[in-house]
PDB file of C-alpha atoms and ligand atoms in Angstrom:
ATOM      1  CA  UNK A 151       0.000   0.000   0.000  1.00 94.00           C
ATOM      2  CA  UNK A 152       2.752   2.470   0.995  1.00 98.00           C
ATOM      3  CA  UNK A 153       4.752   1.720  -2.165  1.00 98.00           C
ATOM      4  CA  UNK A 154       1.654   2.137  -4.310  1.00 98.00           C
ATOM      5  CA  UNK A 155       0.879   5.443  -2.631  1.00 98.00           C
ATOM      6  CA  UNK A 156       4.398   6.708  -3.306  1.00 98.00           C
ATOM      7  CA  UNK A 157       4.087   5.715  -6.944  1.00 98.00           C
ATOM      8  CA  UNK A 158       0.837   7.655  -7.184  1.00 98.00           C
ATOM      9  CA  UNK A 159       2.299  10.731  -5.476  1.00 98.00           C
ATOM     10  CA  UNK A 160       5.290  10.654  -7.817  1.00 98.00           C
ATOM     11  CA  UNK A 161       2.966  10.476 -10.815  1.00 98.00           C
ATOM     12  CA  UNK A 162       1.076  13.485  -9.487  1.00 98.00           C
ATOM     13  CA  UNK A 163       4.350  15.368  -8.962  1.00 98.00           C
ATOM     14  CA  UNK A 164       5.383  14.642 -12.546  1.00 98.00           C
ATOM     15  CA  UNK A 165       1.990  15.735 -13.860  1.00 98.00           C
ATOM     16  CA  UNK A 166       2.128  19.025 -11.966  1.00 98.00           C
ATOM     17  CA  UNK A 167       5.666  19.667 -13.152  1.00 98.00           C
ATOM     18  CA  UNK A 168       4.633  19.000 -16.715  1.00 98.00           C
ATOM     19  CA  UNK A 169       1.696  21.376 -16.381  1.00 97.00           C
ATOM     20  CA  UNK A 170       3.986  24.083 -15.009  1.00 98.00           C
ATOM     21  CA  UNK A 171       6.835  23.416 -17.450  1.00 98.00           C
ATOM     22  CA  UNK A 172       9.147  22.298 -14.675  1.00 98.00           C
ATOM     23  CA  UNK A 173      11.609  19.414 -14.397  1.00 97.00           C
ATOM     24  CA  UNK A 174      10.386  16.829 -11.819  1.00 97.00           C
ATOM     25  CA  UNK A 175      13.971  16.552 -10.577  1.00 97.00           C
ATOM     26  CA  UNK A 176      13.580  20.044  -9.102  1.00 97.00           C
ATOM     27  CA  UNK A 177      11.029  18.689  -6.616  1.00 98.00           C
ATOM     28  CA  UNK A 178      12.047  16.591  -3.608  1.00 98.00           C
ATOM     29  CA  UNK A 179       9.382  14.416  -2.053  1.00 98.00           C
ATOM     30  CA  UNK A 180       9.581  14.350   1.732  1.00 98.00           C
ATOM     31  CA  UNK A 181       7.603  11.457   3.187  1.00 98.00           C
ATOM     32  CA  UNK A 182       6.166  12.663   6.487  1.00 98.00           C
ATOM     33  CA  UNK A 183       6.384   9.686   8.840  1.00 98.00           C
ATOM     34  CA  UNK A 184       5.341  11.385  12.111  1.00 98.00           C
ATOM     35  CA  UNK A 185       3.314   9.151  14.458  1.00 97.00           C
ATOM     36  CA  UNK A 186       4.009   6.145  12.182  1.00 98.00           C
ATOM     37  CA  UNK A 187       6.178   3.187  13.233  1.00 97.00           C
ATOM     38  CA  UNK A 188       9.704   2.885  11.817  1.00 98.00           C
ATOM     39  CA  UNK A 189       8.558  -0.268  10.030  1.00 98.00           C
ATOM     40  CA  UNK A 190       6.437   1.932   7.754  1.00 98.00           C
ATOM     41  CA  UNK A 191       9.628   3.679   6.661  1.00 98.00           C
ATOM     42  CA  UNK A 192      11.288   0.315   6.049  1.00 98.00           C
ATOM     43  CA  UNK A 193       8.329  -0.516   3.861  1.00 98.00           C
ATOM     44  CA  UNK A 194       8.779   2.750   1.947  1.00 98.00           C
ATOM     45  CA  UNK A 195      12.542   2.458   1.386  1.00 98.00           C
ATOM     46  CA  UNK A 196      12.430   0.187  -1.715  1.00 98.00           C
ATOM     47  CA  UNK A 197      10.742   3.117  -3.514  1.00 98.00           C
ATOM     48  CA  UNK A 198      14.029   4.988  -3.285  1.00 98.00           C
ATOM     49  CA  UNK A 199      12.495   7.785  -1.180  1.00 98.00           C
ATOM     50  CA  UNK A 200      15.228   8.756   1.287  1.00 98.00           C
ATOM     51  CA  UNK A 201      13.848  12.021   2.689  1.00 98.00           C
ATOM     52  CA  UNK A 202      11.616  11.682   5.750  1.00 98.00           C
ATOM     53  CA  UNK A 203       9.939  14.375   7.822  1.00 98.00           C
ATOM     54  CA  UNK A 204       9.221  14.313  11.548  1.00 98.00           C
ATOM     55  CA  UNK A 205       7.702  16.975  13.778  1.00 97.00           C
ATOM     56  CA  UNK A 206       8.992  15.798  17.163  1.00 98.00           C
ATOM     57  CA  UNK A 207      12.667  15.656  18.104  1.00 98.00           C
ATOM     58  CA  UNK A 208      12.359  12.516  20.189  1.00 98.00           C
ATOM     59  CA  UNK A 209      10.555  10.591  17.472  1.00 98.00           C
ATOM     60  CA  UNK A 210      13.093  11.720  14.896  1.00 98.00           C
ATOM     61  CA  UNK A 211      16.101  10.669  16.961  1.00 98.00           C
ATOM     62  CA  UNK A 212      14.558   7.302  17.891  1.00 98.00           C
ATOM     63  CA  UNK A 213      13.944   6.484  14.243  1.00 98.00           C
ATOM     64  CA  UNK A 214      17.396   7.837  13.347  1.00 98.00           C
ATOM     65  CA  UNK A 215      19.033   5.303  15.672  1.00 98.00           C
ATOM     66  CA  UNK A 216      17.110   2.324  14.282  1.00 98.00           C
ATOM     67  CA  UNK A 217      16.992   3.013  10.547  1.00 98.00           C
ATOM     68  CA  UNK A 218      19.724   3.039   7.847  1.00 98.00           C
ATOM     69  CA  UNK A 219      22.078   6.010   8.049  1.00 97.00           C
ATOM     70  CA  UNK A 220      21.579   7.060   4.435  1.00 98.00           C
ATOM     71  CA  UNK A 221      18.124   8.390   5.340  1.00 98.00           C
ATOM     72  CA  UNK A 222      17.883  12.189   5.240  1.00 98.00           C
ATOM     73  CA  UNK A 223      15.888  13.535   8.156  1.00 98.00           C
ATOM     74  CA  UNK A 224      13.861  16.739   8.021  1.00 98.00           C
ATOM     75  CA  UNK A 225      12.673  18.461  11.185  1.00 98.00           C
ATOM     76  CA  UNK A 226       9.397  20.005  10.042  1.00 98.00           C
ATOM     77  CA  UNK A 227       7.604  20.717  13.325  1.00 97.00           C
ATOM     78  CA  UNK A 228       7.840  23.489  15.871  1.00 97.00           C
ATOM     79  CA  UNK A 229      11.225  23.215  17.565  1.00 97.00           C
ATOM     80  CA  UNK A 230      11.778  23.958  21.243  1.00 97.00           C
ATOM     81  CA  UNK A 231      15.127  25.482  22.075  1.00 98.00           C
ATOM     82  CA  UNK A 232      15.979  22.902  24.737  1.00 98.00           C
ATOM     83  CA  UNK A 233      15.645  20.109  22.124  1.00 98.00           C
ATOM     84  CA  UNK A 234      17.990  21.589  19.520  1.00 98.00           C
ATOM     85  CA  UNK A 235      21.041  19.788  20.915  1.00 98.00           C
ATOM     86  CA  UNK A 236      19.613  16.361  20.060  1.00 98.00           C
ATOM     87  CA  UNK A 237      19.463  17.227  16.362  1.00 98.00           C
ATOM     88  CA  UNK A 238      23.141  18.025  15.838  1.00 98.00           C
ATOM     89  CA  UNK A 239      24.632  15.710  13.208  1.00 97.00           C
ATOM     90  CA  UNK A 240      21.286  14.043  12.521  1.00 98.00           C
ATOM     91  CA  UNK A 241      19.213  16.379  10.378  1.00 98.00           C
ATOM     92  CA  UNK A 242      19.649  17.416   6.778  1.00 98.00           C
ATOM     93  CA  UNK A 243      17.340  20.397   7.134  1.00 98.00           C
ATOM     94  CA  UNK A 244      15.380  22.180   9.870  1.00 98.00           C
ATOM     95  CA  UNK A 245      12.263  23.631   8.194  1.00 98.00           C
ATOM     96  CA  UNK A 246      10.774  25.478  11.135  1.00 98.00           C
ATOM     97  CA  UNK A 247      13.013  28.364  12.223  1.00 98.00           C
ATOM     98  CA  UNK A 248      10.952  31.445  12.988  1.00 98.00           C
ATOM     99  CA  UNK A 249      12.851  33.466  15.582  1.00 98.00           C
ATOM    100  CA  UNK A 250      16.319  34.796  16.301  1.00 98.00           C
ATOM    101  CA  UNK A 251      16.193  33.133  19.726  1.00 98.00           C
ATOM    102  CA  UNK A 252      15.786  29.703  18.156  1.00 98.00           C
ATOM    103  CA  UNK A 253      18.481  30.492  15.578  1.00 98.00           C
ATOM    104  CA  UNK A 254      20.885  31.570  18.340  1.00 98.00           C
ATOM    105  CA  UNK A 255      20.320  28.246  20.076  1.00 98.00           C
ATOM    106  CA  UNK A 256      20.957  26.346  16.837  1.00 98.00           C
ATOM    107  CA  UNK A 257      24.137  28.374  16.356  1.00 98.00           C
ATOM    108  CA  UNK A 258      25.301  27.533  19.871  1.00 98.00           C
ATOM    109  CA  UNK A 259      24.593  23.785  19.730  1.00 98.00           C
ATOM    110  CA  UNK A 260      25.821  23.164  16.188  1.00 98.00           C
ATOM    111  CA  UNK A 261      28.807  25.438  16.797  1.00 98.00           C
ATOM    112  CA  UNK A 262      29.870  23.373  19.814  1.00 98.00           C
ATOM    113  CA  UNK A 263      30.262  20.326  17.571  1.00 98.00           C
ATOM    114  CA  UNK A 264      31.600  22.398  14.694  1.00 98.00           C
ATOM    115  CA  UNK A 265      28.671  21.368  12.482  1.00 98.00           C
ATOM    116  CA  UNK A 266      26.731  23.491  10.019  1.00 98.00           C
ATOM    117  CA  UNK A 267      22.937  23.636  10.375  1.00 98.00           C
ATOM    118  CA  UNK A 268      20.917  23.943   7.178  1.00 98.00           C
ATOM    119  CA  UNK A 269      17.647  25.698   7.866  1.00 98.00           C
ATOM    120  CA  UNK A 270      14.519  27.154   6.307  1.00 98.00           C
ATOM    121  CA  UNK A 271      12.612  30.127   7.631  1.00 98.00           C
ATOM    122  CA  UNK A 272       9.004  29.236   8.429  1.00 98.00           C
ATOM    123  CA  UNK A 273       6.651  31.924   7.141  1.00 98.00           C
ATOM    124  CA  UNK A 274       3.062  32.331   8.338  1.00 98.00           C
ATOM    125  CA  UNK A 275       2.002  33.478   4.907  1.00 98.00           C
ATOM    126  CA  UNK A 276      -1.743  33.683   5.621  1.00 97.00           C
ATOM    127  CA  UNK A 277      -1.224  35.460   8.978  1.00 96.00           C
ATOM    128  CA  UNK A 278      -3.143  32.784  10.853  1.00 96.00           C
ATOM    129  CA  UNK A 279      -3.421  33.329  14.612  1.00 93.00           C
ATOM    130  CA  UNK A 280      -2.915  29.664  15.364  1.00 91.00           C
ATOM    131  CA  UNK A 281       0.238  29.177  13.305  1.00 94.00           C
ATOM    132  CA  UNK A 282       3.922  29.380  14.050  1.00 96.00           C
ATOM    133  CA  UNK A 283       6.104  31.216  11.578  1.00 98.00           C
ATOM    134  CA  UNK A 284       7.248  34.744  10.968  1.00 98.00           C
ATOM    135  CA  UNK A 285       5.025  37.163   9.050  1.00 97.00           C
ATOM    136  CA  UNK A 286       5.973  37.827   5.442  1.00 98.00           C
ATOM    137  CA  UNK A 287       6.895  41.455   6.118  1.00 97.00           C
ATOM    138  CA  UNK A 288       9.290  40.470   8.921  1.00 98.00           C
ATOM    139  CA  UNK A 289      11.024  37.681   7.029  1.00 98.00           C
ATOM    140  CA  UNK A 290      13.806  39.716   5.430  1.00 98.00           C
ATOM    141  CA  UNK A 291      14.807  41.304   8.738  1.00 98.00           C
ATOM    142  CA  UNK A 292      14.950  37.933  10.458  1.00 98.00           C
ATOM    143  CA  UNK A 293      17.050  36.465   7.644  1.00 98.00           C
ATOM    144  CA  UNK A 294      19.493  39.365   7.808  1.00 98.00           C
ATOM    145  CA  UNK A 295      20.024  38.684  11.507  1.00 98.00           C
ATOM    146  CA  UNK A 296      20.340  34.914  11.190  1.00 98.00           C
ATOM    147  CA  UNK A 297      22.707  35.217   8.227  1.00 98.00           C
ATOM    148  CA  UNK A 298      25.352  36.612  10.582  1.00 98.00           C
ATOM    149  CA  UNK A 299      25.533  33.316  12.506  1.00 98.00           C
ATOM    150  CA  UNK A 300      28.548  31.336  11.255  1.00 98.00           C
ATOM    151  CA  UNK A 301      27.208  27.795  11.771  1.00 98.00           C
ATOM    152  CA  UNK A 302      23.897  28.367   9.971  1.00 98.00           C
ATOM    153  CA  UNK A 303      23.056  28.298   6.256  1.00 98.00           C
ATOM    154  CA  UNK A 304      19.636  29.582   5.242  1.00 98.00           C
ATOM    155  CA  UNK A 305      18.492  27.449   2.315  1.00 98.00           C
ATOM    156  CA  UNK A 306      15.071  28.944   1.748  1.00 98.00           C
ATOM    157  CA  UNK A 307      11.528  29.275   3.045  1.00 98.00           C
ATOM    158  CA  UNK A 308       8.843  26.944   4.353  1.00 98.00           C
ATOM    159  CA  UNK A 309       5.137  27.427   4.932  1.00 98.00           C
ATOM    160  CA  UNK A 310       2.164  25.453   6.175  1.00 98.00           C
ATOM    161  CA  UNK A 311      -0.758  26.777   4.181  1.00 97.00           C
ATOM    162  CA  UNK A 312      -4.219  27.050   5.760  1.00 96.00           C
ATOM    163  CA  UNK A 313      -6.245  23.900   6.127  1.00 95.00           C
ATOM    164  CA  UNK A 314      -8.780  23.704   3.310  1.00 93.00           C
ATOM    165  CA  UNK A 315     -10.575  21.080   1.268  1.00 93.00           C
ATOM    166  CA  UNK A 316     -10.113  23.201  -1.834  1.00 97.00           C
ATOM    167  CA  UNK A 317      -6.386  23.431  -2.711  1.00 98.00           C
ATOM    168  CA  UNK A 318      -7.073  26.221  -5.212  1.00 98.00           C
ATOM    169  CA  UNK A 319      -7.724  28.501  -2.232  1.00 98.00           C
ATOM    170  CA  UNK A 320      -4.077  28.112  -1.259  1.00 98.00           C
ATOM    171  CA  UNK A 321      -2.680  29.015  -4.664  1.00 98.00           C
ATOM    172  CA  UNK A 322      -2.520  32.702  -3.672  1.00 98.00           C
ATOM    173  CA  UNK A 323      -0.378  31.830  -0.627  1.00 98.00           C
ATOM    174  CA  UNK A 324       2.011  29.595  -2.563  1.00 98.00           C
ATOM    175  CA  UNK A 325       2.436  32.293  -5.160  1.00 98.00           C
ATOM    176  CA  UNK A 326       3.154  34.891  -2.429  1.00 98.00           C
ATOM    177  CA  UNK A 327       5.792  32.551  -0.983  1.00 98.00           C
ATOM    178  CA  UNK A 328       7.479  32.225  -4.358  1.00 98.00           C
ATOM    179  CA  UNK A 329       7.534  35.982  -4.786  1.00 98.00           C
ATOM    180  CA  UNK A 330       8.928  36.491  -1.289  1.00 98.00           C
ATOM    181  CA  UNK A 331      11.665  33.975  -1.990  1.00 98.00           C
ATOM    182  CA  UNK A 332      12.618  35.701  -5.271  1.00 98.00           C
ATOM    183  CA  UNK A 333      12.641  39.115  -3.572  1.00 98.00           C
ATOM    184  CA  UNK A 334      14.943  37.852  -0.828  1.00 98.00           C
ATOM    185  CA  UNK A 335      17.243  36.080  -3.277  1.00 98.00           C
ATOM    186  CA  UNK A 336      17.765  39.385  -5.074  1.00 98.00           C
ATOM    187  CA  UNK A 337      19.231  40.871  -1.904  1.00 98.00           C
ATOM    188  CA  UNK A 338      22.231  38.496  -2.125  1.00 98.00           C
ATOM    189  CA  UNK A 339      22.490  37.989   1.620  1.00 98.00           C
ATOM    190  CA  UNK A 340      25.523  36.118   3.011  1.00 97.00           C
ATOM    191  CA  UNK A 341      24.984  32.440   3.882  1.00 97.00           C
ATOM    192  CA  UNK A 342      21.537  32.599   2.280  1.00 98.00           C
ATOM    193  CA  UNK A 343      20.565  30.853  -0.951  1.00 96.00           C
ATOM    194  CA  UNK A 344      16.744  30.661  -1.336  1.00 97.00           C
ATOM    195  CA  UNK A 345      17.096  27.445  -3.373  1.00 98.00           C
ATOM    196  CA  UNK A 346      14.447  25.662  -1.321  1.00 98.00           C
ATOM    197  CA  UNK A 347      10.741  26.383  -1.164  1.00 98.00           C
ATOM    198  CA  UNK A 348       9.129  23.826   1.150  1.00 98.00           C
ATOM    199  CA  UNK A 349       5.367  23.984   0.679  1.00 98.00           C
ATOM    200  CA  UNK A 350       2.478  21.688  -0.110  1.00 98.00           C
ATOM    201  CA  UNK A 351       1.077  18.748   1.878  1.00 98.00           C
ATOM    202  CA  UNK A 352      -1.250  15.878   0.958  1.00 98.00           C
ATOM    203  CA  UNK A 353      -4.191  18.188   0.228  1.00 97.00           C
ATOM    204  CA  UNK A 354      -2.412  20.815  -1.842  1.00 98.00           C
ATOM    205  CA  UNK A 355       1.051  19.706  -3.015  1.00 98.00           C
ATOM    206  CA  UNK A 356       0.088  19.728  -6.689  1.00 98.00           C
ATOM    207  CA  UNK A 357      -0.945  23.382  -6.573  1.00 98.00           C
ATOM    208  CA  UNK A 358       2.200  24.154  -4.547  1.00 98.00           C
ATOM    209  CA  UNK A 359       4.380  22.605  -7.260  1.00 98.00           C
ATOM    210  CA  UNK A 360       2.630  24.608  -9.955  1.00 98.00           C
ATOM    211  CA  UNK A 361       3.537  27.722  -7.960  1.00 98.00           C
ATOM    212  CA  UNK A 362       7.184  26.777  -7.464  1.00 98.00           C
ATOM    213  CA  UNK A 363       7.609  24.365  -4.522  1.00 98.00           C
ATOM    214  CA  UNK A 364      10.943  22.517  -4.541  1.00 98.00           C
ATOM    215  CA  UNK A 365      10.073  20.326  -1.535  1.00 98.00           C
ATOM    216  CA  UNK A 366       6.654  18.866  -0.802  1.00 98.00           C
ATOM    217  CA  UNK A 367       5.832  17.249   2.556  1.00 98.00           C
ATOM    218  CA  UNK A 368       3.367  14.398   2.116  1.00 98.00           C
ATOM    219  CA  UNK A 369       2.216  12.321   5.077  1.00 98.00           C
ATOM    220  CA  UNK A 370      -1.344  11.019   4.831  1.00 98.00           C
ATOM    221  CA  UNK A 371      -1.065  10.539   1.068  1.00 98.00           C
ATOM    222  CA  UNK A 372       1.759   8.041   1.637  1.00 98.00           C
ATOM    223  CA  UNK A 373       1.297   6.453   5.061  1.00 98.00           C
ATOM    224  CA  UNK A 374      -2.473   6.877   5.506  1.00 97.00           C
ATOM    225  CA  UNK A 375      -4.424   8.668   8.223  1.00 95.00           C
ATOM    226  CA  UNK A 376      -2.660   9.312  11.526  1.00 94.00           C
ATOM    227  CA  UNK A 377      -4.077   8.070  14.813  1.00 85.00           C
ATOM    228  CA  UNK A 378      -3.171  10.472  17.627  1.00 78.00           C
ATOM    229  CA  UNK A 379      -4.908   8.634  20.474  1.00 68.00           C
ATOM    230  CA  UNK A 380      -3.329   5.248  20.510  1.00 57.00           C
TER     231      UNK A 380
HETATM  232  C1  PLP B 448       2.018  16.562   9.326  1.00 92.28           C
HETATM  233  C2  PLP B 448       2.728  17.550   8.476  1.00 92.28           C
HETATM  234  C3  PLP B 448       2.762  17.413   7.066  1.00 92.28           C
HETATM  235  C4  PLP B 448       2.059  16.303   6.320  1.00 92.28           C
HETATM  236  O1  PLP B 448       0.669  16.481   6.350  1.00 92.28           O
HETATM  237  P1  PLP B 448      -0.306  15.575   5.462  1.00 92.28           P
HETATM  238  O2  PLP B 448      -1.513  16.405   5.304  1.00 92.28           O
HETATM  239  O3  PLP B 448      -0.544  14.322   6.225  1.00 92.28           O
HETATM  240  O4  PLP B 448       0.377  15.313   4.171  1.00 92.28           O
HETATM  241  C5  PLP B 448       3.461  18.361   6.350  1.00 92.28           C
HETATM  242  N1  PLP B 448       4.114  19.378   6.951  1.00 92.28           N
HETATM  243  C6  PLP B 448       4.106  19.543   8.289  1.00 92.28           C
HETATM  244  C7  PLP B 448       4.843  20.679   8.892  1.00 92.28           C
HETATM  245  C8  PLP B 448       3.416  18.635   9.091  1.00 92.28           C
HETATM  246  O5  PLP B 448       3.418  18.822  10.421  1.00 92.28           O
END
C-alpha cells in the first residue's frame, strides 16, 4: 500500500511539473512519517524515497538510531530550544526556524560540535493566529540577523498553508511565498541561498508545485491517516 501510494504521489508530482513546465527533478518528495512506526519507513525504502519528515525531536532521533544512516531527516515541526542539541549531526534540514532566539540556540549547539545547520525560515504566509512562523513582512529582517551566525546556512523558506478542502484557495499563498523567496534572493544575503521552497502537503502539493515548490511534505497521502490517540 505504501509503495503504491508513493508511486501515485510521484505520478502526481510529474503531472504538476509538466503542467507548469518544470523538471520533476527540481522537486524533492519528503515522506512525512510522524506518528508512524519505523517499520512503515522500512516498507517505503524500496521506492528509493530517502527524505523523511518528523515533527517531534524525540521521534526523529529514535527512528534515526534504528533506521539506515543514508536516510535524510527533516525536522518540520515546531522546535523547542531545549531540544535543539539532540538534532546536531542528525538532520539534513530544519524547516521550522521562525525566531532569532531559536536560531541563536541552533548556532550555539551546532557550533559546539563544529557542524553546520541547514535551515529554512518558516513563514506564516496567511497570517493565521494559530500558526507558528514569521510574518511575510518580517522575514527579510529575520534572515538578515540569522545570516550573521557562522554555523547556519539559510536554504530557503517553508510554509504550512491554511487547512482547506479546496487546494485552489491556497494558490494565492504559494504564489506569495514564491515571490517572497525571489525578492529575498535578489538581496544576495551572506549564507543565504533561497534554493528551497518547502510547501504543499497531501491536500495541496500539486498546486504548490505549480507555484514553485521545490520540496513537498506528504504524510497522509503516503502512510495513511494518523491516529493520535493510541
Ligand atoms: C504533518 C505535516 C505534514 C504532512 O501532512 P499531510 O496532510 O498528512 O500530508 C506536512 N508538513 C508539516 C509541517 C506537518 O506537520
